[in-house]
């Protein structure tokens, strides 16, 4: 009989099993440990299906016929992420979130529900809350996508260890943002907490855009019209260091026969073939090759000296009149006798065309706008406002303080400018006041981009405030007001959005509860199409360039003609039906793939 590994546990008593589990829970490991309810999570994922209803009256009033490219989703973000993983897996370039900071009920509406008295460590539930969501979010990123997470100093270490668990090998670093300027609070240690962190976890191909390099230093032009600059051609290695190798030697200008001494404390950057031997292997070219290629810039009209005897050379060195890198105690001192020696040092020609990147790396320090004058124009940092900007922006849009702790739009816009392109998708599943949506809108207005956003927000309804709906009253409302703004500075900001409301159902009820409208919405998002209402017809078609999506309830001659017209034009036609087998029987002569609505969506949902 094959041993499945269960026999050793099956023979244990209930008390022994409990003791074994308790021992496992006490066992230390490298990394973060918290109380996980894995059975509860697995049961939820295995029993529930999430659907989304398009709420047309709450969607942007325009673009109803052509479709809404952006989404505002109302519901628990755990449910939203499950739905998004079904419809947008691997398509999100940037996820930015500003999650609750685990500082108590003041910043976490779920606090009373999630922080349980029986938890041995009060942070366990907060960590588990985030783990479930981040585990789903990871699957949404593109191969060059990035997750950015805001967090305070108190909880940074815990969240960073959690992210290392969820996204192993993806940590890129962190950014520091100054939340406010001034303030005398310093706690017991009199240490300011005026900073927050933004943790950066990116996929394998992710990199920040960086800051455009200043090209002012490329002030020379060669005979071919190519711009270059002259840079130092030494390295910080002494002549007697074993790393110096064959990089300590007199450098000769072949056109003038002038020799230049090497700095004994900083030898040349390139080895000499003459000193190394022709068979030596090096990572780059020998200095003789660089000279032959014209890449070494020798001083123009340098001061020169020549000593015909050793005595004259020694006298010049002792009098301080010889070139500074010639000393009696250095190797090959006598070799300088009878040579024309130049003052100055050769440099290396670095061309603009050889730059590996047109930008310089992004600084991890986010500079406050109030300190802009303290940095140069080419400083490689994001400029951002403080929390005061976030509060003023909310008041300017709503006329009141409609939301607490809003991030400044300049901060999010600066981040998105660094890690997204004009056509990318941005997700915020703790959307709150929709600052991320406004940042996307502003960035698109600046570079004429077509970035799309997905904002997820819950109602945050409580027994004390049963009518609260943050998603509708704040998240979506902010975007509506920006879309309708008369202010000329805001008018270019326009982002048509569909408002979706989530619904959950048990798998066994899908055949009865999963509606045509819900399926249509999921299929449109799955095929990267703007969201449109389901009309309730026998079939519905969505045309977007060469992409044709068709959902069929019952076939008709008009449908066949429409499909045939598109296939004749070699368009990408995707036809879905609840029962594709029956549809295929009456579809002879048309070469295309028929797909099952239920099987396609369920397969994406479960994988």
mmCIF file of C-alpha atoms in Angstrom, residues 235-248 267-268 271:
data_model
loop_
_atom_site.group_PDB
_atom_site.id
_atom_site.type_symbol
_atom_site.label_atom_id
_atom_site.label_comp_id
_atom_site.label_asym_id
_atom_site.label_seq_id
_atom_site.Cartn_x
_atom_site.Cartn_y
_atom_site.Cartn_z
ATOM 1 C CA UNK A 235 40.198 55.344 -10.720
ATOM 2 C CA UNK A 236 40.797 55.550 -6.978
ATOM 3 C CA UNK A 237 43.444 52.812 -6.845
ATOM 4 C CA UNK A 238 47.078 53.435 -5.830
ATOM 5 C CA UNK A 239 49.943 52.323 -8.071
ATOM 6 C CA UNK A 240 51.173 49.748 -5.525
ATOM 7 C CA UNK A 241 47.727 48.206 -5.023
ATOM 8 C CA UNK A 242 47.463 44.743 -6.576
ATOM 9 C CA UNK A 243 44.218 45.887 -8.229
ATOM 10 C CA UNK A 244 46.151 48.462 -10.247
ATOM 11 C CA UNK A 245 47.413 45.740 -12.551
ATOM 12 C CA UNK A 246 48.931 47.244 -15.682
ATOM 13 C CA UNK A 247 47.176 50.628 -15.310
ATOM 14 C CA UNK A 248 50.164 52.602 -13.989
ATOM 15 C CA UNK A 267 45.930 55.071 -11.776
ATOM 16 C CA UNK A 268 44.503 55.142 -15.312
ATOM 17 C CA UNK A 271 45.219 48.839 -18.867
#
